[in-house]
Tab-separated table of C-alpha atoms in Angstrom:
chain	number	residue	atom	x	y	z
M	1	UNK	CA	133.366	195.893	76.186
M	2	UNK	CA	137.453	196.350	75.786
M	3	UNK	CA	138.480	194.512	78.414
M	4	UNK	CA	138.369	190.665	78.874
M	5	UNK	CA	139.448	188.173	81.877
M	6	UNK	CA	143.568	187.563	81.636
M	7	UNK	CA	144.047	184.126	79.698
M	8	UNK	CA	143.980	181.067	81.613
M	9	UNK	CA	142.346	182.320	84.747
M	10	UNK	CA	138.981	180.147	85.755
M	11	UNK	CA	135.726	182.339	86.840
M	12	UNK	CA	132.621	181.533	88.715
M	13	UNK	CA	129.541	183.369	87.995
M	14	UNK	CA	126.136	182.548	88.976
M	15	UNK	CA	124.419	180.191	88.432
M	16	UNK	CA	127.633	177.935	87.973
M	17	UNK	CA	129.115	179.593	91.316
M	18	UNK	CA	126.937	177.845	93.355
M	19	UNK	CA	128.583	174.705	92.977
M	20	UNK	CA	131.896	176.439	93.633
M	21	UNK	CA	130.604	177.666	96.828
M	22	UNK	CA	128.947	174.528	98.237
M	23	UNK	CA	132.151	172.346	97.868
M	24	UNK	CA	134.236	175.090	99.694
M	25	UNK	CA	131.294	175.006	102.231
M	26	UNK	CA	130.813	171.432	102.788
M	27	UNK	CA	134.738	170.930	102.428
M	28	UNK	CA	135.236	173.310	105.553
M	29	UNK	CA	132.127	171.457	107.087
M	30	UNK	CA	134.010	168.229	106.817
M	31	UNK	CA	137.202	169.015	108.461
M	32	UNK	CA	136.030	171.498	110.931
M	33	UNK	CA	134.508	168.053	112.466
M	34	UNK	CA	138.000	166.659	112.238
M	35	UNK	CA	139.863	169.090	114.311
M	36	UNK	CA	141.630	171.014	111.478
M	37	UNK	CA	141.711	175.191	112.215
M	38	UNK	CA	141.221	177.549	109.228
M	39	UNK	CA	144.521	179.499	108.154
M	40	UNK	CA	144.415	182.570	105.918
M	41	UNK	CA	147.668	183.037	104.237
M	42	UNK	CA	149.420	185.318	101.268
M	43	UNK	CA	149.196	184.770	97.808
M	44	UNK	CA	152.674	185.079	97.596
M	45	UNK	CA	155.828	184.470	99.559
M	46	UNK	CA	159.620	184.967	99.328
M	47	UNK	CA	160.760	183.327	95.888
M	48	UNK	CA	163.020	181.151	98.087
M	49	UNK	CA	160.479	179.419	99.637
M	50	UNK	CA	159.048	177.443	96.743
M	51	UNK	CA	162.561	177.015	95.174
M	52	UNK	CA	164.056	175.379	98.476
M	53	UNK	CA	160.700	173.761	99.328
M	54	UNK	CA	158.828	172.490	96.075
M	55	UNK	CA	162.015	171.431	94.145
M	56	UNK	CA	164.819	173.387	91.559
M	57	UNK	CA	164.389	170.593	89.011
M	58	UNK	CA	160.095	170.581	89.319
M	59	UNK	CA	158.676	171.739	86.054
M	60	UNK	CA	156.996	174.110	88.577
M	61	UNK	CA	159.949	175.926	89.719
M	62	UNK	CA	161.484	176.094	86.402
M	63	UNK	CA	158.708	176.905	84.104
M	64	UNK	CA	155.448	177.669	85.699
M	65	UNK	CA	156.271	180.131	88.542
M	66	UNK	CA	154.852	183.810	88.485
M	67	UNK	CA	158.531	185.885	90.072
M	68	UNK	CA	158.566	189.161	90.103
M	69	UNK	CA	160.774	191.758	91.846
M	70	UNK	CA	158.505	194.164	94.135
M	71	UNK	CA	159.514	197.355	94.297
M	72	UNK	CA	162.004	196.713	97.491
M	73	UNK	CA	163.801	194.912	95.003
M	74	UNK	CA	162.936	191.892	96.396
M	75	UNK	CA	161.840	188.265	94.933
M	76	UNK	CA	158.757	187.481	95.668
M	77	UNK	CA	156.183	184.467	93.859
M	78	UNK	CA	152.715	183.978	93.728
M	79	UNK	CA	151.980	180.662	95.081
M	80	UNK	CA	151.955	177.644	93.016
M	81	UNK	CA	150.692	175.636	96.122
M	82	UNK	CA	149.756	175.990	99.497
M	83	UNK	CA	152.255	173.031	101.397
M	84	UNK	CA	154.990	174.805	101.850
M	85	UNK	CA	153.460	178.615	102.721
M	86	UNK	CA	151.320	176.141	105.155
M	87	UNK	CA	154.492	174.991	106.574
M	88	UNK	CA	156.342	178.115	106.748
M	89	UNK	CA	153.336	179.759	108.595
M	90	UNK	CA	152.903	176.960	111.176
M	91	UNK	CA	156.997	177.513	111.565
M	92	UNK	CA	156.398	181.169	112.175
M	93	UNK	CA	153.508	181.042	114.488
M	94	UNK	CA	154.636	178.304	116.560
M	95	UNK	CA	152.100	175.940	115.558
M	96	UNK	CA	154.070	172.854	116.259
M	97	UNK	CA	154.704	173.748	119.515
M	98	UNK	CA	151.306	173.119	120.842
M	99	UNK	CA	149.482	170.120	120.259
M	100	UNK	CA	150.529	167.702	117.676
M	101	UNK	CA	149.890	167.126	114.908
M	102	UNK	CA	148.843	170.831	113.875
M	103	UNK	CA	145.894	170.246	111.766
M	104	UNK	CA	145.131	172.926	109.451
M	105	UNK	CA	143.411	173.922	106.357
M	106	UNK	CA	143.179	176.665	103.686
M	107	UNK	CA	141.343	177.683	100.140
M	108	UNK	CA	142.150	179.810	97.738
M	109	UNK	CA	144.117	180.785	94.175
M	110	UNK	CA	147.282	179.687	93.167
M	111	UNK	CA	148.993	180.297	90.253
M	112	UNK	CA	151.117	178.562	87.538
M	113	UNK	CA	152.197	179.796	84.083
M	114	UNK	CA	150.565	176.836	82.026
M	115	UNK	CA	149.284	176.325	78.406
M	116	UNK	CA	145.198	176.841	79.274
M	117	UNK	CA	143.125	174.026	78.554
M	118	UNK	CA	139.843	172.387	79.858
M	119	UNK	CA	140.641	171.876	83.929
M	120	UNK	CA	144.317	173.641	83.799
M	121	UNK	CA	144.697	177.521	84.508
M	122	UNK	CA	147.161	179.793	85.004
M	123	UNK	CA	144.922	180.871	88.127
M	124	UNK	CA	143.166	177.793	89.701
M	125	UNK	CA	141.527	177.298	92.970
M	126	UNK	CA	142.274	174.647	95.476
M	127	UNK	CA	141.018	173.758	99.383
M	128	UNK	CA	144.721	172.290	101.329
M	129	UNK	CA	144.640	170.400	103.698
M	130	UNK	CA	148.090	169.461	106.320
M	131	UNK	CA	148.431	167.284	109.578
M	132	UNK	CA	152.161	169.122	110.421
M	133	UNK	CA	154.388	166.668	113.296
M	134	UNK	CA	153.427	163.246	113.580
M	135	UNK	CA	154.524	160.084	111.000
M	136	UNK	CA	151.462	157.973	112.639
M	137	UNK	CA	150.390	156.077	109.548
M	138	UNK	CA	146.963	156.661	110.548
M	139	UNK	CA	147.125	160.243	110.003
M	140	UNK	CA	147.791	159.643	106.398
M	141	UNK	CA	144.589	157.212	106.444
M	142	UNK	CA	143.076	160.384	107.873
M	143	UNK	CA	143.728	162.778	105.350
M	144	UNK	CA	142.497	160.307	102.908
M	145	UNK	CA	139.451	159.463	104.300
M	146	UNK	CA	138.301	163.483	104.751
M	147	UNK	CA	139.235	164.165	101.303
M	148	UNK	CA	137.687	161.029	100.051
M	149	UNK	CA	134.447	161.684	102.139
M	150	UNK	CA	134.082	165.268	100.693
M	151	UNK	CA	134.191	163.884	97.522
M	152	UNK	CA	130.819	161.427	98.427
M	153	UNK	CA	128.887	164.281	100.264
M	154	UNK	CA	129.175	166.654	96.699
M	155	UNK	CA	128.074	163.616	95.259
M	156	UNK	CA	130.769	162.346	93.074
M	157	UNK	CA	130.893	158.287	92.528
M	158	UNK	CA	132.975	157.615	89.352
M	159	UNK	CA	136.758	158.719	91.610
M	160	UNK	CA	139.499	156.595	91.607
M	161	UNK	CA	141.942	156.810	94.355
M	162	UNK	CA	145.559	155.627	93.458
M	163	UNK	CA	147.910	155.063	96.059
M	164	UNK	CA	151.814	154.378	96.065
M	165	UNK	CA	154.767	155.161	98.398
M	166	UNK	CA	158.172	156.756	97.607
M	167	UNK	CA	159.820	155.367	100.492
M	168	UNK	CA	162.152	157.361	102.921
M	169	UNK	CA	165.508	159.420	103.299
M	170	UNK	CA	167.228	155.268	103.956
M	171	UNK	CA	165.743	153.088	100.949
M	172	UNK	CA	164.812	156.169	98.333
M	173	UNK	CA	168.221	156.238	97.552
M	174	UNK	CA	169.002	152.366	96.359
M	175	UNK	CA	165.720	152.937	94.743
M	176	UNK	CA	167.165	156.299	92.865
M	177	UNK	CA	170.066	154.447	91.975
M	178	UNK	CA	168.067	151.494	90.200
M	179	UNK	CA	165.966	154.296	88.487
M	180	UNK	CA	169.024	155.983	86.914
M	181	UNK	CA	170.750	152.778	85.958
M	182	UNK	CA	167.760	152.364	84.012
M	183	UNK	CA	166.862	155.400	83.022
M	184	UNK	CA	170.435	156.218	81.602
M	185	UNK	CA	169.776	153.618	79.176
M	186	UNK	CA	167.257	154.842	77.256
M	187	UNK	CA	166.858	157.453	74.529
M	188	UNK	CA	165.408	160.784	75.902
M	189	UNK	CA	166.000	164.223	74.851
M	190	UNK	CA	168.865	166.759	76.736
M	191	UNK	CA	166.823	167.983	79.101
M	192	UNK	CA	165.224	164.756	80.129
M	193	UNK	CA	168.738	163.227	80.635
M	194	UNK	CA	169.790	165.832	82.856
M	195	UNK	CA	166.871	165.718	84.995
M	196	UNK	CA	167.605	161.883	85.813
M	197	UNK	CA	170.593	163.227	87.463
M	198	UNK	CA	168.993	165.732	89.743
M	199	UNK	CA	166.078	163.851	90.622
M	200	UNK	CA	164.920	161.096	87.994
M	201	UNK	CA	161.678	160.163	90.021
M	202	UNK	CA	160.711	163.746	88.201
M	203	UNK	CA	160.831	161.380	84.860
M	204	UNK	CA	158.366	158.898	86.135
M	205	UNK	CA	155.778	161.821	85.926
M	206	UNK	CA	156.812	162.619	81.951
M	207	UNK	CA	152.855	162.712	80.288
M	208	UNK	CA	154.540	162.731	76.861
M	209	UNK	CA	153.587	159.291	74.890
M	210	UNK	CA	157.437	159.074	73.660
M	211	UNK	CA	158.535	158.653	77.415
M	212	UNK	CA	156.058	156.451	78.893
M	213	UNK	CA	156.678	154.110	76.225
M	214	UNK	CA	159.912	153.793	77.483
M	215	UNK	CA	159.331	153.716	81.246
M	216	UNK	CA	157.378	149.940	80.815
M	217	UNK	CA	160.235	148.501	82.325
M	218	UNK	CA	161.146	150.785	85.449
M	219	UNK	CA	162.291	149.234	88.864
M	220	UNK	CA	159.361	150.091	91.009
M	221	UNK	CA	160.189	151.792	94.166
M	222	UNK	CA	157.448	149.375	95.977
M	223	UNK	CA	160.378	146.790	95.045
M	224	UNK	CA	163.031	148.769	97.283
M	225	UNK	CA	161.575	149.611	100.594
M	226	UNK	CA	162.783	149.043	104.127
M	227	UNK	CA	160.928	147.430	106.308
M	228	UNK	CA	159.658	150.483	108.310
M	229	UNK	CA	158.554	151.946	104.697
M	230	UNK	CA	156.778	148.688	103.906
M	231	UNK	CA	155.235	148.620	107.410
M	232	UNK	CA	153.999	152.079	106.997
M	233	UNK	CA	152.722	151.475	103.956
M	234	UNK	CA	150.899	148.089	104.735
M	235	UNK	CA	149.224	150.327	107.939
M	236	UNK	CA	148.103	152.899	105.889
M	237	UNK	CA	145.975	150.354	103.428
M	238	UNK	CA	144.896	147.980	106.127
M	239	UNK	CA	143.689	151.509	107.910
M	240	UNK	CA	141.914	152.672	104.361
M	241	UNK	CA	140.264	149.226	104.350
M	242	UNK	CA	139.025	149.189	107.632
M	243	UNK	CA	137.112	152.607	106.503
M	244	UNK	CA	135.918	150.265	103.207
M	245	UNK	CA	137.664	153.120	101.336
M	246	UNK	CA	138.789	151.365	97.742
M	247	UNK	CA	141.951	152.286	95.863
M	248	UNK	CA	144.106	151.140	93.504
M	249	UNK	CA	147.931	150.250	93.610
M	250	UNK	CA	149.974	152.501	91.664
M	251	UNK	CA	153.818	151.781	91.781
M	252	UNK	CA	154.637	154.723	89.306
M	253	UNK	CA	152.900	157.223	90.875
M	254	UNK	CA	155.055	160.351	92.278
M	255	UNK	CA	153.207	163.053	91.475
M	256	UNK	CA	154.869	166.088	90.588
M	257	UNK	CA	156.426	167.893	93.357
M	258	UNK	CA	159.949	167.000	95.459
M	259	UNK	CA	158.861	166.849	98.824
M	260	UNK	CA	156.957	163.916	98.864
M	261	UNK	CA	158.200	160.639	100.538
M	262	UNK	CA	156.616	157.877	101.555
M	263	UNK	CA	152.696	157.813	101.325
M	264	UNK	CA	151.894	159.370	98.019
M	265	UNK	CA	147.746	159.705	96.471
M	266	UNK	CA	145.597	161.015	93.528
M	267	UNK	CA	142.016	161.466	93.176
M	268	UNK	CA	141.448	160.788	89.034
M	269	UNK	CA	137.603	161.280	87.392
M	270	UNK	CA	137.413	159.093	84.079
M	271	UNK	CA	135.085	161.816	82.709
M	272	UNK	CA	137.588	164.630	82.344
M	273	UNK	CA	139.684	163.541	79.276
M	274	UNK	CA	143.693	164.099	79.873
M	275	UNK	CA	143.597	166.204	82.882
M	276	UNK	CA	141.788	163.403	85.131
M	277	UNK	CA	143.343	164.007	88.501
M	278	UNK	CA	141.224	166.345	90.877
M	279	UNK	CA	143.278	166.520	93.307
M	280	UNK	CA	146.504	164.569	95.407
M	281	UNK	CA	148.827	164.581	98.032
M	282	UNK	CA	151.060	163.021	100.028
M	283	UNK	CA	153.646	162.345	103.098
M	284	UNK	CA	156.856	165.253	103.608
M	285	UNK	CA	158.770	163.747	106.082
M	286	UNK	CA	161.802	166.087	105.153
M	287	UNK	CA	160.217	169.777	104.438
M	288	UNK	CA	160.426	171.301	107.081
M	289	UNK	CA	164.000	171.286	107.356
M	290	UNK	CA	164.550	171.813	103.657
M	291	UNK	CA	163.371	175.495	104.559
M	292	UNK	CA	164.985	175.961	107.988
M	293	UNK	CA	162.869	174.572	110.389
M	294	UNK	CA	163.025	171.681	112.754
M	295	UNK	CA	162.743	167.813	111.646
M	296	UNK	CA	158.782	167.644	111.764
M	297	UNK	CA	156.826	165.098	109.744
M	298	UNK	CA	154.074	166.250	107.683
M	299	UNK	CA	150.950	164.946	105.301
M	300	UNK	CA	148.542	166.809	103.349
M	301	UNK	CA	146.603	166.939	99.991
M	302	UNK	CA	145.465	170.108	97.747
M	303	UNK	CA	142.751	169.096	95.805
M	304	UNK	CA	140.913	171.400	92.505
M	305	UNK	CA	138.372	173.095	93.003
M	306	UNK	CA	137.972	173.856	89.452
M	307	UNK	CA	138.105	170.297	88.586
M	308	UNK	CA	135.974	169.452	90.960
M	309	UNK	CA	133.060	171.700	90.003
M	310	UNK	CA	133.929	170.157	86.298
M	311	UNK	CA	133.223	166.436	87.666
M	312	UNK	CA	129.962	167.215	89.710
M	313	UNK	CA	128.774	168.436	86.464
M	314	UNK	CA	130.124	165.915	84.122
M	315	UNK	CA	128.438	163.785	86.630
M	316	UNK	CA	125.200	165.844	86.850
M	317	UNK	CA	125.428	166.303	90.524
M	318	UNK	CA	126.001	170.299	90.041
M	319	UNK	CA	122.828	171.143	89.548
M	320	UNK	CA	122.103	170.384	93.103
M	321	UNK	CA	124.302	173.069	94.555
M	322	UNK	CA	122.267	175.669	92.637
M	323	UNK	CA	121.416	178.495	95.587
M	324	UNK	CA	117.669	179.128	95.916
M	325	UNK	CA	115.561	181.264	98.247
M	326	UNK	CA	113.269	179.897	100.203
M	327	UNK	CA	110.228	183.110	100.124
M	328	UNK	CA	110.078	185.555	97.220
M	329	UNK	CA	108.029	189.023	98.415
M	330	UNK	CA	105.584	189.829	95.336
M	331	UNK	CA	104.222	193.430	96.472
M	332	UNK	CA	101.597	195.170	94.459
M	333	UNK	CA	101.507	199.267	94.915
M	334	UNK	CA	103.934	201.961	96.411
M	335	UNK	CA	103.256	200.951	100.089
M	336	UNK	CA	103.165	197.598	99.545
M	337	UNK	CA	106.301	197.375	98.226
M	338	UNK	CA	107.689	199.232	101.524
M	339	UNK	CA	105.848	197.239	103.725
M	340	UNK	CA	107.291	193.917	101.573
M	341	UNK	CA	110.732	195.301	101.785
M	342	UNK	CA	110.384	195.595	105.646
M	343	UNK	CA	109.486	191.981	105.956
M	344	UNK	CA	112.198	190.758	103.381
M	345	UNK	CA	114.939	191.813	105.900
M	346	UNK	CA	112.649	190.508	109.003
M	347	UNK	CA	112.708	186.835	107.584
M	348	UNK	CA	116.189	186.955	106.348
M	349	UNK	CA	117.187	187.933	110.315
M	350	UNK	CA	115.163	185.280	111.195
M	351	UNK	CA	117.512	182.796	109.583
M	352	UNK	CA	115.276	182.339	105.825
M	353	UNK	CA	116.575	183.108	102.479
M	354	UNK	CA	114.602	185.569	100.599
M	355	UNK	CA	113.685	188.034	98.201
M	356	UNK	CA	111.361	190.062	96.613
M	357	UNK	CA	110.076	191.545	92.774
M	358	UNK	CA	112.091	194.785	92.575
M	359	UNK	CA	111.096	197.737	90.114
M	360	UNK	CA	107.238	198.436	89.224
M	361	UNK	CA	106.611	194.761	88.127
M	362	UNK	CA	103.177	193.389	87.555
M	363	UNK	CA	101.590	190.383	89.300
M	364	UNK	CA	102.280	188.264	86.584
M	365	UNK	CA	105.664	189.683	85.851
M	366	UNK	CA	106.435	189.201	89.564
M	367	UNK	CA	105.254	185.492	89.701
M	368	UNK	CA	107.440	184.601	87.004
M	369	UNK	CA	110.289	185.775	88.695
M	370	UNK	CA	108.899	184.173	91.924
M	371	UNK	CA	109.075	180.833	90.217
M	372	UNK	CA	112.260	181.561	88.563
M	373	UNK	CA	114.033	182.317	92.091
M	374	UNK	CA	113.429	178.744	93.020
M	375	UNK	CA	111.479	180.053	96.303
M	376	UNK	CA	109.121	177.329	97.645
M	377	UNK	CA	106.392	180.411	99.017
M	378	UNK	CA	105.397	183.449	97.287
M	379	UNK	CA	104.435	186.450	99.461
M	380	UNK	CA	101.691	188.499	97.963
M	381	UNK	CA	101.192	191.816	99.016
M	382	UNK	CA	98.595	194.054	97.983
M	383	UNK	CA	97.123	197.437	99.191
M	384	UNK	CA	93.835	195.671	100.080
M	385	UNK	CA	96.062	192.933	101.966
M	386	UNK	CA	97.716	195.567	103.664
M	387	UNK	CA	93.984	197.294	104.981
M	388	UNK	CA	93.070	193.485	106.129
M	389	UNK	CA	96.772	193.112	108.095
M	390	UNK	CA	97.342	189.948	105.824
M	391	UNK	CA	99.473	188.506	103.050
M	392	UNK	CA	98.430	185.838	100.816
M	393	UNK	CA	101.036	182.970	101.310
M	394	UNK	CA	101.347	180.703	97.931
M	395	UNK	CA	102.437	177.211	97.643
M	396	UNK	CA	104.274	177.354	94.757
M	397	UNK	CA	104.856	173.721	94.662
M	398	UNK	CA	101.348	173.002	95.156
M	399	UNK	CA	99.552	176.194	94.144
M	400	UNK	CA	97.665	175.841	97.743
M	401	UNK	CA	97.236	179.614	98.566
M	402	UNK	CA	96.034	180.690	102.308
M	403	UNK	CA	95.439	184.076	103.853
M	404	UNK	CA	98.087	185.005	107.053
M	405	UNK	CA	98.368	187.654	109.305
M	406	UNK	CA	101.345	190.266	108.898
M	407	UNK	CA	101.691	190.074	112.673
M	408	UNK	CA	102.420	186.023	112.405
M	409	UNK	CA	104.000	185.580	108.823
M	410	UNK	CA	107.084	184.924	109.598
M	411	UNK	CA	106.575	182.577	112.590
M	412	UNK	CA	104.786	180.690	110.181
M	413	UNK	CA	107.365	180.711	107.513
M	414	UNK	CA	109.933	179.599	110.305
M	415	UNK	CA	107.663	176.624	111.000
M	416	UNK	CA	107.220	175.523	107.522
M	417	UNK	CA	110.744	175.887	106.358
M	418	UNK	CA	113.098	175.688	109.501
């Protein structure tokens, strides 16, 4: 084989896909029942779009971006997150003027240009999630509570939600100030020093040991609200313990994009090493108009997919997405094997998952496969079954094997397993 997968890009393959699949299945189940539409959008957008709407100083707009010139000469980047291609399509399809807010969701690859490691690709999968045009503080508690509720159905118990706020456009910047007063005072590299002047709440999300040494003695921005932040705020916990939803305080979180204001949240798992967070979000009060469109309030969390899938199986709960089929055909001669392939699409129609022994397979080869496939009834088929009008149904929990008529095998099936 010459070629291999590009580095840094995470694949699913079965049977390790079928976790993938189930939590981007019961993640759509879960806010379907919330009221949030589907959106398919591009993997990649006008160059401009992240620049003006992620942040110039983010390590992901200087460092991490794919950009490329297309062959219109134009700049164009493959998304390294879905908020602000969300945005820009509710903007373009007049989304926000309809109901409000515009609740929407989306899955799919992004794409950052990262050093590879366990949990951190170059091309990574997320499910987004935005509520675009209201600042009600209990559409933050919202957005929590379906992300944190996903999280319990795929059957993940060892999270840790941390929760801060970076206040708004009127206390964030006596807070700034504080931050660089202090911040100027200590001893960081170039680079480091010139990023406390473009936006130093960028430094408070340094992972190197060096800098968080350092950062001990930070104002916290919790310390600097106004009272409408601190209200908001206060709302958005009361709200989160009304749902008996736990968290923990964090006063230095920011995570790692500009946009964010106010409510700010991270999902870590204390079984994947250094990169711990699964997933985060936040409030974006000011987006929209950072990339042309009208003042219009927005929260919304992207959340890994890949780590995800790593935590149900770090937690052993992966193993119960595994796909299965519920009747495996075992046919036994040339016209059994037609007659078994007939029936094979006449109980998937009728809404059951199943298969069949393909190739000229034995009985015993075909049963081993049967048991392999995870089916809970094997379908024998044999040319004598096929003089009688019959099939043998197996148990093959039990073992229990009974004769049935061809004529009323799969109304049976459909009463044992639907």
């Amino acid at each position: 084989m010459t070629f291999q997968a590009p580095k840094g890009v995470s694949e699913y393959t079965p049977p390790r896909s079928a976790a993938f699949r189930r939590a981007i299945d019961t993640f759509a189940a879960t806010v379907t029942r919330a009221g949030y539409g589907y959106l398919e959008l591009p993997v990649f957008e006008d160059t401009q779009l992240y620049a003006r709407g992620v942040g110039e100083s983010t390590d992901v707009v200087t460092k991490e971006m794919y950009t490329f010139q297309d062959r219109g000469g134009r700049s164009v980047t493959l998304r390294p997150e879905f908020t602000a291609g969300v945005l820009r399509a509710v903007l373009e399809h007049g989304l926000h003027n309809g109901q409000l807010p515009a609740k929407v969701w989306a899955v799919g690859p992004a794409f950052r240009y990262e050093r590879p490691q366990a949990g951190r690709y170059r091309q990574f999968y997320q499910v987004d999630l935005e509520a675009i045009g209201s600042d009600d503080p209990l559409v933050d508690a919202e957005t929590i509570a379906i992300a944190w509720d996903w999280y319990q159905q795929l059957g993940l118990q060892r999270l840790t939600l941390l929760l801060n706020t970076l206040g708004c456009a009127e206390c964030r910047p006596i807070y700034r100030a504080a931050l660089q007063d202090f911040l100027r005072a200590l001893d960081l590299d170039e680079a480091t020093r010139a990023r406390v002047e473009i936006n130093p709440l960028r430094v408070l999300d340094d992972k190197r040991p060096e800098v968080k040494a350092q950062l001990e003695g930070a104002p916290l921005v919790t310390d600097h609200l106004c009272a409408a932040c601190k209200a908001h705020h206060d709302q958005v916990r009361t709200a989160l313990a009304d749902l008996s939803i736990p968290w923990t305080d964090n006063p230095r979180l920011v995570r790692g994009l500009d946009y964010y204001t106010r409510t700010t949240f991270e999902f870590d798992h204390p079984l994947l090493g250094a990169q711990s967070a699964v997933g985060g979000g936040g409030r974006y009060d000011g987006l929209s108009e950072s990339i042309g469109g009208p003042p219009l309030p927005g929260i919304g969390f992207g959340l890994g997919l890949d780590r995800t899938v790593l935590a149900m199986e770090a937690e052993q709960v992966a193993t119960a997405a595994v796909s299965t089929v519920d009747v495996y055909a075992v046919p036994l001669g040339e016209e059994a094997r037609r007659r078994a392939f007939a029936l094979l699409t006449e109980l998937r129609r009728a809404g059951l998952a199943a298969d069949m022994a393909y190739g000229a397979r034995g009985l015993k080869g075909s049963m081993k496969a049967a048991s392999k496939s995870g089916a809970r009834y094997a379908l024998i088929l044999g040319e004598r079954d096929l003089e009688a009008g019959a099939v043998q149904l197996k148990d093959l929990e039990t073992a229990e094997q009974t004769e049935v008529s061809l004529a009323s095998i799969v109304d049976t099936l459909k009463g044992k397993l639907l």
